[in-house]
mmCIF file of C-alpha atoms and ligand atoms in Angstrom:
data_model
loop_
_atom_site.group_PDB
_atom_site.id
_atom_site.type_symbol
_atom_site.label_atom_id
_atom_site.label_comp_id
_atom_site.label_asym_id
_atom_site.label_seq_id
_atom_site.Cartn_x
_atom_site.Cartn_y
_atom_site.Cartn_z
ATOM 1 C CA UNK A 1 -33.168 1.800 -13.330
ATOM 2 C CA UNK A 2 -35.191 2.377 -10.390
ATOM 3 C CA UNK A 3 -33.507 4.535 -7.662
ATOM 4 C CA UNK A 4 -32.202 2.103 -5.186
ATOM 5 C CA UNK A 5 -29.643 -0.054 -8.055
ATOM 6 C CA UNK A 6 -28.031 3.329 -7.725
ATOM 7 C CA UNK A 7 -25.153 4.498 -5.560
ATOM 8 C CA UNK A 8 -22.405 7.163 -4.924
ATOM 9 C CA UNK A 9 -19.829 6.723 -6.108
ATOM 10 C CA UNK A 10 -15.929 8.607 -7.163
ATOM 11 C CA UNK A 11 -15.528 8.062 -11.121
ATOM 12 C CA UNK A 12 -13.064 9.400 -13.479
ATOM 13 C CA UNK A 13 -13.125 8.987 -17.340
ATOM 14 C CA UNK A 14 -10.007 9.489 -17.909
ATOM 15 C CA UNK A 15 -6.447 9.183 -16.755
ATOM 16 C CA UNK A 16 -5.264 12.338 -15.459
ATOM 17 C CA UNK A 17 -4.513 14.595 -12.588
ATOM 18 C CA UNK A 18 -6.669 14.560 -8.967
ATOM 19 C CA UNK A 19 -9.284 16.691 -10.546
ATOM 20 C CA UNK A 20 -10.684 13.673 -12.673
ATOM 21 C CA UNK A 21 -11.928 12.296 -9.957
ATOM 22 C CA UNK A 22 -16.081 13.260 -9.968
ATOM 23 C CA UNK A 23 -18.792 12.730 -7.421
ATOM 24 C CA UNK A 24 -20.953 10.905 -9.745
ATOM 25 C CA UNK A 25 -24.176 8.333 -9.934
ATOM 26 C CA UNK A 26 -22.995 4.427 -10.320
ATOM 27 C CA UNK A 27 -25.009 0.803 -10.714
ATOM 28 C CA UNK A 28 -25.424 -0.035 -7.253
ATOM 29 C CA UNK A 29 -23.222 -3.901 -7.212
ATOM 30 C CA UNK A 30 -25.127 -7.262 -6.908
ATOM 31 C CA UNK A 31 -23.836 -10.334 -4.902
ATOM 32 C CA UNK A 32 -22.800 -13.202 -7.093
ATOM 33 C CA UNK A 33 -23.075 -16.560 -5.020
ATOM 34 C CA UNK A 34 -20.386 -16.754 -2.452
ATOM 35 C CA UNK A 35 -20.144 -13.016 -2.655
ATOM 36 C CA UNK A 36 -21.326 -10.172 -0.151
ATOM 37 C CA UNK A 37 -22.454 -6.920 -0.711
ATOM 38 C CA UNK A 38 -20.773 -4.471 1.878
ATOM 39 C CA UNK A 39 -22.265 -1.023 2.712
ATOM 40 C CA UNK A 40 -18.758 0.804 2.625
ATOM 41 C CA UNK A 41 -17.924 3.324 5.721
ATOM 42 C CA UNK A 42 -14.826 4.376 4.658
ATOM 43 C CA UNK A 43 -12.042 3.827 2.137
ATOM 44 C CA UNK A 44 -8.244 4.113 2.253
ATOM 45 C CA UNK A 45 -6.323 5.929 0.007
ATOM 46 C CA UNK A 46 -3.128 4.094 -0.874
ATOM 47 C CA UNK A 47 -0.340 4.586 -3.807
ATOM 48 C CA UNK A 48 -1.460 2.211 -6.248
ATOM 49 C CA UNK A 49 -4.643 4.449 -6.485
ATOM 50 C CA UNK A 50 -2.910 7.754 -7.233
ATOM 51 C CA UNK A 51 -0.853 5.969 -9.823
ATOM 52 C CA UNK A 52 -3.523 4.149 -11.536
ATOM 53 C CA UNK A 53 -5.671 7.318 -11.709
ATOM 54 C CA UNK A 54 -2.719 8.905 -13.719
ATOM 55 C CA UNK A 55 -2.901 5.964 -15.957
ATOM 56 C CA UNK A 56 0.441 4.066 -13.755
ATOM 57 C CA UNK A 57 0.039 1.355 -11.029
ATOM 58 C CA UNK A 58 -2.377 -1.104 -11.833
ATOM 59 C CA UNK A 59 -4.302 0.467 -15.021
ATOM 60 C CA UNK A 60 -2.914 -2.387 -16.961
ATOM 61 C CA UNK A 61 -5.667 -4.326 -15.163
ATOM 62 C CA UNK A 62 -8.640 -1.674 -15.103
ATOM 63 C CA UNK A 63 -8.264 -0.983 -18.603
ATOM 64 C CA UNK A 64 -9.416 2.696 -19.909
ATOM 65 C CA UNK A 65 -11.379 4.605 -17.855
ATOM 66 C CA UNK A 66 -14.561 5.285 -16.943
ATOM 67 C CA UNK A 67 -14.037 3.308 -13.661
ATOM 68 C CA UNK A 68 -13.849 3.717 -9.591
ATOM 69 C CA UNK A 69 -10.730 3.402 -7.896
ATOM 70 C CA UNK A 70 -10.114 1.996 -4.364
ATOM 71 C CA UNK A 71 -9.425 -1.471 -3.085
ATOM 72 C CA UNK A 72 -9.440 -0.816 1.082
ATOM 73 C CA UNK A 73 -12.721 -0.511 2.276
ATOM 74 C CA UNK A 74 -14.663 -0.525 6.392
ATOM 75 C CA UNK A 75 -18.195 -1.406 6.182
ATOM 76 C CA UNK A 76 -21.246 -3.491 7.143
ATOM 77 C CA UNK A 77 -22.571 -6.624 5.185
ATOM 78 C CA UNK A 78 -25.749 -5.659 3.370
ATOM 79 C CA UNK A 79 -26.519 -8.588 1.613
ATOM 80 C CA UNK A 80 -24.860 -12.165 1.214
ATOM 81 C CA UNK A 81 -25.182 -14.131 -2.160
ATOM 82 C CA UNK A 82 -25.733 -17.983 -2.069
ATOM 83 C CA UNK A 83 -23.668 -20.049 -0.262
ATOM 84 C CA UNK A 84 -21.693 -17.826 2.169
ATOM 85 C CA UNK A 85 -21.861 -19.138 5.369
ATOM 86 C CA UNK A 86 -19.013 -17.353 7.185
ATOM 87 C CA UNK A 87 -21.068 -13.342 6.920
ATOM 88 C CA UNK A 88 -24.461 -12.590 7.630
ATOM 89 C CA UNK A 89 -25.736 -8.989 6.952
ATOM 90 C CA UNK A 90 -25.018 -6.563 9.978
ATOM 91 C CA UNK A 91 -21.819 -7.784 10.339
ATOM 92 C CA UNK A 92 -19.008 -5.426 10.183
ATOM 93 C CA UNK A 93 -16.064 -6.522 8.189
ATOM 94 C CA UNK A 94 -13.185 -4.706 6.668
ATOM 95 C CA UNK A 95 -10.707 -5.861 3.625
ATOM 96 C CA UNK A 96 -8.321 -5.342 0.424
ATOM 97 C CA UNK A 97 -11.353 -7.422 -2.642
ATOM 98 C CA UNK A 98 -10.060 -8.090 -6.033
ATOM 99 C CA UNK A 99 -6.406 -7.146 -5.972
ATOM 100 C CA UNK A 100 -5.163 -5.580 -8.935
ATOM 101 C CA UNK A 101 -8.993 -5.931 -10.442
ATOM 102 C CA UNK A 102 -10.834 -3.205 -10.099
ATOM 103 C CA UNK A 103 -13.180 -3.292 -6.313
ATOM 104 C CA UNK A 104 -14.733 0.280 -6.773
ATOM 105 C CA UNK A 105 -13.984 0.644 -3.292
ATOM 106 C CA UNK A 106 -14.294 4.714 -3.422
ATOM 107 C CA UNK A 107 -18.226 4.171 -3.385
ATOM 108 C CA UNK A 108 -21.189 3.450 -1.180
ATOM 109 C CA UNK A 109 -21.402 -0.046 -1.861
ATOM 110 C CA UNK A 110 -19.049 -2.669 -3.082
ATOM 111 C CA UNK A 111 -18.758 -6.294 -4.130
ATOM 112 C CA UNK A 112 -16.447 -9.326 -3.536
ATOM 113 C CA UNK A 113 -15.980 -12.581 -2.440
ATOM 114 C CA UNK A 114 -16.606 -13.249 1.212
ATOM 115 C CA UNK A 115 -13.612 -14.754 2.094
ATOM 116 C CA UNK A 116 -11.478 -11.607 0.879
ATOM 117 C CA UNK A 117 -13.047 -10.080 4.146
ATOM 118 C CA UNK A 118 -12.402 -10.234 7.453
ATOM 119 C CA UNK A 119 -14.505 -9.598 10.416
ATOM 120 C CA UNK A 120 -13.347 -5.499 11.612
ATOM 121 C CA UNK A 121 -11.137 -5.229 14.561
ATOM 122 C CA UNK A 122 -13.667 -4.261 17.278
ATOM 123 C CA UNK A 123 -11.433 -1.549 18.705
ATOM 124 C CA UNK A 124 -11.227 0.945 16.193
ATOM 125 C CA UNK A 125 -13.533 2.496 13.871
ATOM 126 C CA UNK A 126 -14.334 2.059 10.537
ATOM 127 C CA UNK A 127 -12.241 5.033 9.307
ATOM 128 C CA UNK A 128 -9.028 3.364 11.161
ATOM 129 C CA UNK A 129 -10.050 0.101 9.587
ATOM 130 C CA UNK A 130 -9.762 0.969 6.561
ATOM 131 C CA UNK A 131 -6.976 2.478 6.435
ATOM 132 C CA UNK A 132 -5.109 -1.105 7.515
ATOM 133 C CA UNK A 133 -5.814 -3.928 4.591
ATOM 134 C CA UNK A 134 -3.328 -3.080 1.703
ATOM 135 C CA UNK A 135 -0.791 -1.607 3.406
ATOM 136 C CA UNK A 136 -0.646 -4.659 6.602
ATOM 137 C CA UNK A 137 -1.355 -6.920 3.926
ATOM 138 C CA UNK A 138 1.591 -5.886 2.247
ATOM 139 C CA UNK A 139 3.640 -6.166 5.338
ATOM 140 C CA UNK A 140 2.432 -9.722 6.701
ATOM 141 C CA UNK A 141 2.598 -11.231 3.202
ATOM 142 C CA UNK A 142 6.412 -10.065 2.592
ATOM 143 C CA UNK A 143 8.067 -10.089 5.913
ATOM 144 C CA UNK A 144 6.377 -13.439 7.109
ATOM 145 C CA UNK A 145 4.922 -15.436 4.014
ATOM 146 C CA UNK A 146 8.295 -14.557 1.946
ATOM 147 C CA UNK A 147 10.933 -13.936 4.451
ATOM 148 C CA UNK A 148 9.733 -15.573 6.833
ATOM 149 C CA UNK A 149 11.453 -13.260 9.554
ATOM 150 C CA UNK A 150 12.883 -14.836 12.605
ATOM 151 C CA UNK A 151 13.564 -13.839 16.194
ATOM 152 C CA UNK A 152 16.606 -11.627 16.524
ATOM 153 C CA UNK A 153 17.177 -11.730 12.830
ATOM 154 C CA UNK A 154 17.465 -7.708 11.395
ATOM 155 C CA UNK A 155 15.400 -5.742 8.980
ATOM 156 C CA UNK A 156 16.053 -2.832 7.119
ATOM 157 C CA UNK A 157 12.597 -1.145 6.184
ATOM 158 C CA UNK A 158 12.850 1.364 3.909
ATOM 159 C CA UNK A 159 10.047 4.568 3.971
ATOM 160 C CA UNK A 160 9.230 3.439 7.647
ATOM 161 C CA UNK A 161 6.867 6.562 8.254
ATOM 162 C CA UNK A 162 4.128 5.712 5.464
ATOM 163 C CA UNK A 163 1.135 3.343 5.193
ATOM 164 C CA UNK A 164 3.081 -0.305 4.494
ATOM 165 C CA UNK A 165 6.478 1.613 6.653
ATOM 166 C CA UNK A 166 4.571 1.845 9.419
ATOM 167 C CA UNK A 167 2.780 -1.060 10.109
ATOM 168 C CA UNK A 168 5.960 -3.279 8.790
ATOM 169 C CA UNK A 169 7.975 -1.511 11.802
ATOM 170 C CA UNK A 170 5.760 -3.158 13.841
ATOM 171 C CA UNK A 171 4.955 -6.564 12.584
ATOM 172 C CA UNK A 172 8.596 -6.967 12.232
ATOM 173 C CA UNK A 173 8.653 -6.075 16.178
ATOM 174 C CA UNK A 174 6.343 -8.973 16.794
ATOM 175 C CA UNK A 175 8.188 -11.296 15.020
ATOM 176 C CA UNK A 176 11.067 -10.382 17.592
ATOM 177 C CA UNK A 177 13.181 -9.103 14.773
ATOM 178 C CA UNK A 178 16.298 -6.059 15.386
ATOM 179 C CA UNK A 179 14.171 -3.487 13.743
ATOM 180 C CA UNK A 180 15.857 -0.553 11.848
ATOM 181 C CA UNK A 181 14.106 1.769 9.675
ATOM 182 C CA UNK A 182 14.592 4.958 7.499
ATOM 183 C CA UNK A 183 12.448 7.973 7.793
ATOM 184 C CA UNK A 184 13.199 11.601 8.535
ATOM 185 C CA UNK A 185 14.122 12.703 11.744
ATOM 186 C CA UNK A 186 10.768 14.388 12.451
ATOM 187 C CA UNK A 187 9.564 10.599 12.465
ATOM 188 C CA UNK A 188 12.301 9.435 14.547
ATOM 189 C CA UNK A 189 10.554 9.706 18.518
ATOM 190 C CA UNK A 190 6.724 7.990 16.700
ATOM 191 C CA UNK A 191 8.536 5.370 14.713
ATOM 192 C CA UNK A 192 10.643 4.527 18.269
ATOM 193 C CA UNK A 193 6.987 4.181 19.715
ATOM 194 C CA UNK A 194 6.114 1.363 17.177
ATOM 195 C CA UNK A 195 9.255 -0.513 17.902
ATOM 196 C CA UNK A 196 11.925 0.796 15.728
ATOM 197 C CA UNK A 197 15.309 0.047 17.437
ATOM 198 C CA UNK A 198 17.570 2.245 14.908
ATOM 199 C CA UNK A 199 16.456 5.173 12.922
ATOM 200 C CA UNK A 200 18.537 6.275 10.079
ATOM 201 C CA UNK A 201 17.656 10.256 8.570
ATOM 202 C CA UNK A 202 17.251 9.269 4.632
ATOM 203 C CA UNK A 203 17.670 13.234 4.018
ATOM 204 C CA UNK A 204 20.545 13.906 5.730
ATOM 205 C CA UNK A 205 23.157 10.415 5.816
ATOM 206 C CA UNK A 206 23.150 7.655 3.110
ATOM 207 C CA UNK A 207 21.779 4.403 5.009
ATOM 208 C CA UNK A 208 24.534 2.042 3.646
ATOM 209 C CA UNK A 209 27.138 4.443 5.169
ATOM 210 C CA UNK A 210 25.679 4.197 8.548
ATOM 211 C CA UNK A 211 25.223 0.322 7.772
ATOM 212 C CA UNK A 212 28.229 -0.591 6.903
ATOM 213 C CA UNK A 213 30.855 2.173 8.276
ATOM 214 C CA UNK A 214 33.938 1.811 9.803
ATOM 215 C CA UNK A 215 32.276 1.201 12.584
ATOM 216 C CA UNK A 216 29.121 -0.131 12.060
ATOM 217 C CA UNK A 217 31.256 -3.661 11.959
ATOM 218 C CA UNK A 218 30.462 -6.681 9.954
ATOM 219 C CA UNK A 219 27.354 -7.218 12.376
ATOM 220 C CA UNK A 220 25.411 -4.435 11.324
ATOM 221 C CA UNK A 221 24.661 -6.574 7.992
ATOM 222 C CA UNK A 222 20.871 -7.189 7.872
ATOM 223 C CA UNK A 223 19.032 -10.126 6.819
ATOM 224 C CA UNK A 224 16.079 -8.685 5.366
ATOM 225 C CA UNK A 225 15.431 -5.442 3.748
ATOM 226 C CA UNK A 226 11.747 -3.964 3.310
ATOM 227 C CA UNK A 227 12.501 -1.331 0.373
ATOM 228 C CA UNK A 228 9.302 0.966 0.177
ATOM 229 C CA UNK A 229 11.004 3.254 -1.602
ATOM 230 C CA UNK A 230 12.585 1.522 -4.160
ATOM 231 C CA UNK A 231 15.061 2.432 -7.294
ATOM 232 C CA UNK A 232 12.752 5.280 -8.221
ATOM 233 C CA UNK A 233 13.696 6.946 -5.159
ATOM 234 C CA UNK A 234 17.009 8.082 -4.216
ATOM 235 C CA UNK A 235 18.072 4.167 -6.283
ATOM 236 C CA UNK A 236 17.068 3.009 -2.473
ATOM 237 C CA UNK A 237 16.608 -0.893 -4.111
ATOM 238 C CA UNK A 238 20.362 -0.963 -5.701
ATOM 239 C CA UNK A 239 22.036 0.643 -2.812
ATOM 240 C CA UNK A 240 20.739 -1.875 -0.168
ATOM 241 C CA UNK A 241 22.578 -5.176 -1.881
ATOM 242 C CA UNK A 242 25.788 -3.697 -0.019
ATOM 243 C CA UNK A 243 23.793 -3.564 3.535
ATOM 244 C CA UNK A 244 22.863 -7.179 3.751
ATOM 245 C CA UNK A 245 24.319 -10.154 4.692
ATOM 246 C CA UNK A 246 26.021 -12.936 2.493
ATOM 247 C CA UNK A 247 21.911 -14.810 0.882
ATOM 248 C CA UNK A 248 20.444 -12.129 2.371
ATOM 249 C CA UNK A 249 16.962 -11.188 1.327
ATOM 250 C CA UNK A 250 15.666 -7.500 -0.591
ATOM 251 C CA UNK A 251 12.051 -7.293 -1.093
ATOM 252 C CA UNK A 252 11.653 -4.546 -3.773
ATOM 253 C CA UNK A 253 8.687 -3.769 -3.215
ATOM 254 C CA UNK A 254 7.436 -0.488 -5.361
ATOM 255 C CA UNK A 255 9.680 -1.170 -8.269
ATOM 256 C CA UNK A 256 10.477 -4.387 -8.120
ATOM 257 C CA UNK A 257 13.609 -6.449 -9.560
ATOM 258 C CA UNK A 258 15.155 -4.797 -12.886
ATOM 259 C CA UNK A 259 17.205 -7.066 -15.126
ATOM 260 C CA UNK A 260 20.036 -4.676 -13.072
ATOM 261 C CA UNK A 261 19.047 -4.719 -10.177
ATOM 262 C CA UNK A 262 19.031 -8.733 -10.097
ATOM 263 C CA UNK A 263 22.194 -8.780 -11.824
ATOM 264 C CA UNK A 264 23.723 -6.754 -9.023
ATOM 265 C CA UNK A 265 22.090 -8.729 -6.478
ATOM 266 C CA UNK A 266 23.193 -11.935 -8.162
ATOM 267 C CA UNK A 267 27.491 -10.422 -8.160
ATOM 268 C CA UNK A 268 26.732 -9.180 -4.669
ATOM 269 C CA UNK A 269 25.589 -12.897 -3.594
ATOM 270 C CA UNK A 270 22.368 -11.817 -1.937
ATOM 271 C CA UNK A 271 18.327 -12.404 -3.232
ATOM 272 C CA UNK A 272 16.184 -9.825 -4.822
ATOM 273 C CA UNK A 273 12.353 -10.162 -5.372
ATOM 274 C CA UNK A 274 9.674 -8.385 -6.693
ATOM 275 C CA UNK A 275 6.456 -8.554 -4.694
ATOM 276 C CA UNK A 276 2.534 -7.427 -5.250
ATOM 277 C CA UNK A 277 0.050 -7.546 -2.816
ATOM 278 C CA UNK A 278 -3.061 -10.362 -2.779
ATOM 279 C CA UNK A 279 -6.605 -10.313 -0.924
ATOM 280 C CA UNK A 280 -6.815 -12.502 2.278
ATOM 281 C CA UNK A 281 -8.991 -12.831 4.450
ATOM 282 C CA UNK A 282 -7.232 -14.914 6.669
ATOM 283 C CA UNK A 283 -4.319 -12.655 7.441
ATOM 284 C CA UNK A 284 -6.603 -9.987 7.644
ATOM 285 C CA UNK A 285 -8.193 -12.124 10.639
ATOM 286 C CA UNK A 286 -4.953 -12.388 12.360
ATOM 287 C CA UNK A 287 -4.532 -8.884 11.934
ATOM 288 C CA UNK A 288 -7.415 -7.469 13.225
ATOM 289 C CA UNK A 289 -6.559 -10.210 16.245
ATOM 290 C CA UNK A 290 -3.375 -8.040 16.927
ATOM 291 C CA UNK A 291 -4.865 -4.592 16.383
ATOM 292 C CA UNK A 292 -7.134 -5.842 19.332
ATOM 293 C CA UNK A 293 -4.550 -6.906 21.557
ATOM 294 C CA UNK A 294 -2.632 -3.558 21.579
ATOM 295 C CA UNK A 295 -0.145 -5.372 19.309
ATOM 296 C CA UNK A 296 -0.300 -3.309 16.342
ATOM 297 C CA UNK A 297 -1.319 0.856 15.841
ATOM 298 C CA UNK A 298 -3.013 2.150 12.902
ATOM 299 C CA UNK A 299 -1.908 5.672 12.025
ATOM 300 C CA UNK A 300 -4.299 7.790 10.056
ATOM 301 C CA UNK A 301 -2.989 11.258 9.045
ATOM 302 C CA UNK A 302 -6.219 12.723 8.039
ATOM 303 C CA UNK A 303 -9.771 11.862 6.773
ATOM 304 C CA UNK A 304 -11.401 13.602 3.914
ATOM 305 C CA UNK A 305 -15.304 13.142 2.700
ATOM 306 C CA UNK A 306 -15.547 11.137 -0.222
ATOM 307 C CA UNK A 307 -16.239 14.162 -2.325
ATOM 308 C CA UNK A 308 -12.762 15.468 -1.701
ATOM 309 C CA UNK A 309 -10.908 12.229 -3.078
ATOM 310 C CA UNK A 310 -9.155 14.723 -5.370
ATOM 311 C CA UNK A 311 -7.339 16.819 -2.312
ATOM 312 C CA UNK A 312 -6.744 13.440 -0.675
ATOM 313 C CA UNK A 313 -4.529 12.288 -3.910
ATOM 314 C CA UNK A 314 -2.989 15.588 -3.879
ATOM 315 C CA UNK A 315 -2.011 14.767 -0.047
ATOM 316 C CA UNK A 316 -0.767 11.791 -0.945
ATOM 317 C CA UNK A 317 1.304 11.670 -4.093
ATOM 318 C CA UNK A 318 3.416 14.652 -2.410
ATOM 319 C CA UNK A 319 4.447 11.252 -0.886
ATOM 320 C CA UNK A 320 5.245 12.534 2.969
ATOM 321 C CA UNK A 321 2.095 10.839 4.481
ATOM 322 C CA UNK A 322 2.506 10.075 8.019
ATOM 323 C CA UNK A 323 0.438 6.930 8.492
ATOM 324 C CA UNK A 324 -2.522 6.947 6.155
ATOM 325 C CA UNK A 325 -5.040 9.027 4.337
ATOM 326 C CA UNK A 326 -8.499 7.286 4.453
ATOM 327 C CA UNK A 327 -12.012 8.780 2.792
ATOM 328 C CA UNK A 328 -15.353 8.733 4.845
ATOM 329 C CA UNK A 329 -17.816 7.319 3.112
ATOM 330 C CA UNK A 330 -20.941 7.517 5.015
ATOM 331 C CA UNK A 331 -22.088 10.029 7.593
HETATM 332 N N1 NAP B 401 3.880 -4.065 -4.830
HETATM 333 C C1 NAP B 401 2.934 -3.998 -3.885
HETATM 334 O O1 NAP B 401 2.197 -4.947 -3.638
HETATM 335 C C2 NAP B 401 2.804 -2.715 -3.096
HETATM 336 C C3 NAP B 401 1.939 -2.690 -1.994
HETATM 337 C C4 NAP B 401 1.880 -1.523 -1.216
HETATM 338 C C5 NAP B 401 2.652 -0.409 -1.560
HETATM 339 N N2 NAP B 401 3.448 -0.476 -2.663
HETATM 340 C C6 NAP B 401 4.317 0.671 -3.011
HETATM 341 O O2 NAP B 401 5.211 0.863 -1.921
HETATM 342 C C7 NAP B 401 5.475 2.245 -1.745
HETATM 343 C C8 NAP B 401 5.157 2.645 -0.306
HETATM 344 O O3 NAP B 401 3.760 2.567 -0.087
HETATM 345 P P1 NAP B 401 3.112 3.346 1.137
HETATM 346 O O4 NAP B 401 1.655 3.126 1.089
HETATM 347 O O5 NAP B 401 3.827 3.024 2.369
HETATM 348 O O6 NAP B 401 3.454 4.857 0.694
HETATM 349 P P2 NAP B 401 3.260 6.226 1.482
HETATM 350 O O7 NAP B 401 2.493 6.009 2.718
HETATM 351 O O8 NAP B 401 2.752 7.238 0.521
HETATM 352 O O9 NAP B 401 4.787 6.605 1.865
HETATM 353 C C9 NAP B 401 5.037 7.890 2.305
HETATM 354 C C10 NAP B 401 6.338 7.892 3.091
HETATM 355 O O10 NAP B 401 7.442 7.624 2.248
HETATM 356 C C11 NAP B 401 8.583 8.144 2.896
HETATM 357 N N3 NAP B 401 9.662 8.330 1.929
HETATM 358 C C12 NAP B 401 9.596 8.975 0.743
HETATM 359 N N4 NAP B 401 10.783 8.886 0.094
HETATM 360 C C13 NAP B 401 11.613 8.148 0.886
HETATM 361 C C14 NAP B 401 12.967 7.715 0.783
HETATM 362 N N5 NAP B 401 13.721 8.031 -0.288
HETATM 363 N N6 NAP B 401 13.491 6.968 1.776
HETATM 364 C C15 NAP B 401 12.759 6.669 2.858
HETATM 365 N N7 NAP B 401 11.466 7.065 3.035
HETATM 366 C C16 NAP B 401 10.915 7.800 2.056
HETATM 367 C C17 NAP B 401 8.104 9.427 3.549
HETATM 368 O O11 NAP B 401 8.753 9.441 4.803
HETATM 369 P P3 NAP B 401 9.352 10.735 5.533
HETATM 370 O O12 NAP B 401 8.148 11.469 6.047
HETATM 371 O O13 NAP B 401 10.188 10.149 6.587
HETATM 372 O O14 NAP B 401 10.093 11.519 4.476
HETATM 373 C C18 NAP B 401 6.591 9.211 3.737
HETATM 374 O O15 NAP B 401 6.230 9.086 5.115
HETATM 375 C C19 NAP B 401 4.647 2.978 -2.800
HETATM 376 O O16 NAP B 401 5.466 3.208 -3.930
HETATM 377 C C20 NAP B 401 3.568 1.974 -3.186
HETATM 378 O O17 NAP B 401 3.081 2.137 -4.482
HETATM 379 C C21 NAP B 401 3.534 -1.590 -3.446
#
């Protein structure tokens, strides 16, 4: 193989702890028609990337290792493969490719189809950009393409300080919804900043106490909750059927719906769904449209070389991430 089909790239060859991920050597990608090579800047570090490492998350669709994790990547368009007509090479574009597939986005180069990309927002670098697809993905495509949020309505967003948490707080503020989230207090005056109208301290009241209290009153129901957290954690899923109103909507979002959990939902009279992230490009547009205009923020807690992927896993799966981790690719 001569030296330029080969690339940098994070592989592990097994499932394990941080430390299996290796700096190694890796077949550079080739465009397929209507696919683009992309020269990756940087690459976000999300959940679904600690837990598949371990052999959790999305491993059911890697298979066994050896592979390379990511799925967020910030780069320029090296090449284009036949028929692609929206990117031309030099063009800077940033996006979430083959959700749950493998992308391989922890490496210098990656592969996908050209419509899973959007063009970057111009106003932030490459390092900010990719910290944004999976986790605003995740909040566009379940508070507006399944709930459907309205003006005035109120959501509950559960883990409102992380990656999906923060950006939700503030999509849901666009939408013109009541926006309450729960975080700890140390969160409270940066979450307030993105739009948060009530903050509730997860660590030191229960959320459904402050919801539906004596005197919280029948209209402190909510219409929508946003559970980031899930039944895993603190059984944040189960414990939010009593906070809504009557056809109210839970998005579980981490765990998703147990036999139980819909069971309880069902005797409660309110909806439960599961939900999983997909690649688009187009929302991505629209997002990058409102990162422009001021509209939305993109919190990134810290940036580590690509070399360190292992200390940025450690960061993360300690699970008190303000914002984002992301990985720099290039220098
Ligand atoms: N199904 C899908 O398509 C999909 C997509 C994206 C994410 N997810 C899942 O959704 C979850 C959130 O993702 P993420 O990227 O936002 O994670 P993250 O950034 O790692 O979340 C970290 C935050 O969680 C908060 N937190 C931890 N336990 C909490 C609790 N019991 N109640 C409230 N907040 C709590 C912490 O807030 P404090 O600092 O305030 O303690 C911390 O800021 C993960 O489990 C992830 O795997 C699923």
């Amino acid at each position: 193989m001569s030296p330029s089909a080969q690339m940098t790239a994070i592989v592990q060859h097994s499932f394990g702890a941080p430390e299996v991920l290796t700096l190694s050597q890796a077949a550079r990608p080739v465009p397929l028609p209507t696919e683009v090579l992309v020269r990756v800047h940087a690459s976000g570090v999300n959940p679904v990337d600690w837990q598949t490492r371990a052999g959790s998350g999305v491993a059911w669709a890697l298979g066994e290792p050896p592979f390379t994790l990511g799925w967020d990547v910030s780069g320029t368009v090296e090449e284009v493969g036949f028929g692609v007509t929206t990117l031309a090479p030099g063009d800077e574009v940033y996006g979430m490719p083959w959700f749950p597939r493998a992308a391989g986005g922890y490496a210098e180069f990656v592969t996908a189809p050209s419509r899973q990309f959007a063009r970057k927002p111009r106003s932030i670098t490459h390092e900010q950009a990719a910290a944004v697809p999976l986790a605003a993905l995740t909040a566009w495509q379940s508070l507006i393409d399944t709930a459907h949020v309205q003006p005035g309505q109120r959501v509950l967003i559960h883990a409102a300080a992380g990656g999906v948490g923060h950006f939700a707080v503030q999509i849901a503020k666009h939408l013109g919804a009541h926006v309450i989230g729960t975080a700890r207090s140390a969160r409270h005056d940066w979450l307030a900043g993105l739009g948060a109208d009530q903050l509730i301290d997860y660590t030191t009241v229960a959320f459904e106490d402050v919801l539906t209290g004596a005197d919280a009153g029948a209209r402190a129901r909510v219409d929508v909750v946003l559970d980031l957290a899930g039944d895993g954690r603190d059984n944040t899923s189960t414990r939010s059927l009593a906070v809504l109103r009557p056809g109210g909507l839970l998005i579980a979002v981490p765990g998703g719906v147990s036999p139980e959990l819909a069971a309880a939902a069902d005797a409660a009279g309110v909806r439960a769904t599961p939900f999983l992230v997909e690649p688009d490009g187009t929302a991505l547009t629209r997002i990058a449209e409102l990162i422009d205009a001021g509209t939305i923020r993109v919190e990134v807690e810290e940036v580590y070389p690509l070399a360190e992927a292992a200390r940025a896993h450690a960061r993360g799966q300690a699970n008190r991430t303000r914002g984002k981790l992301v990985l720099r690719v290039a220098s």
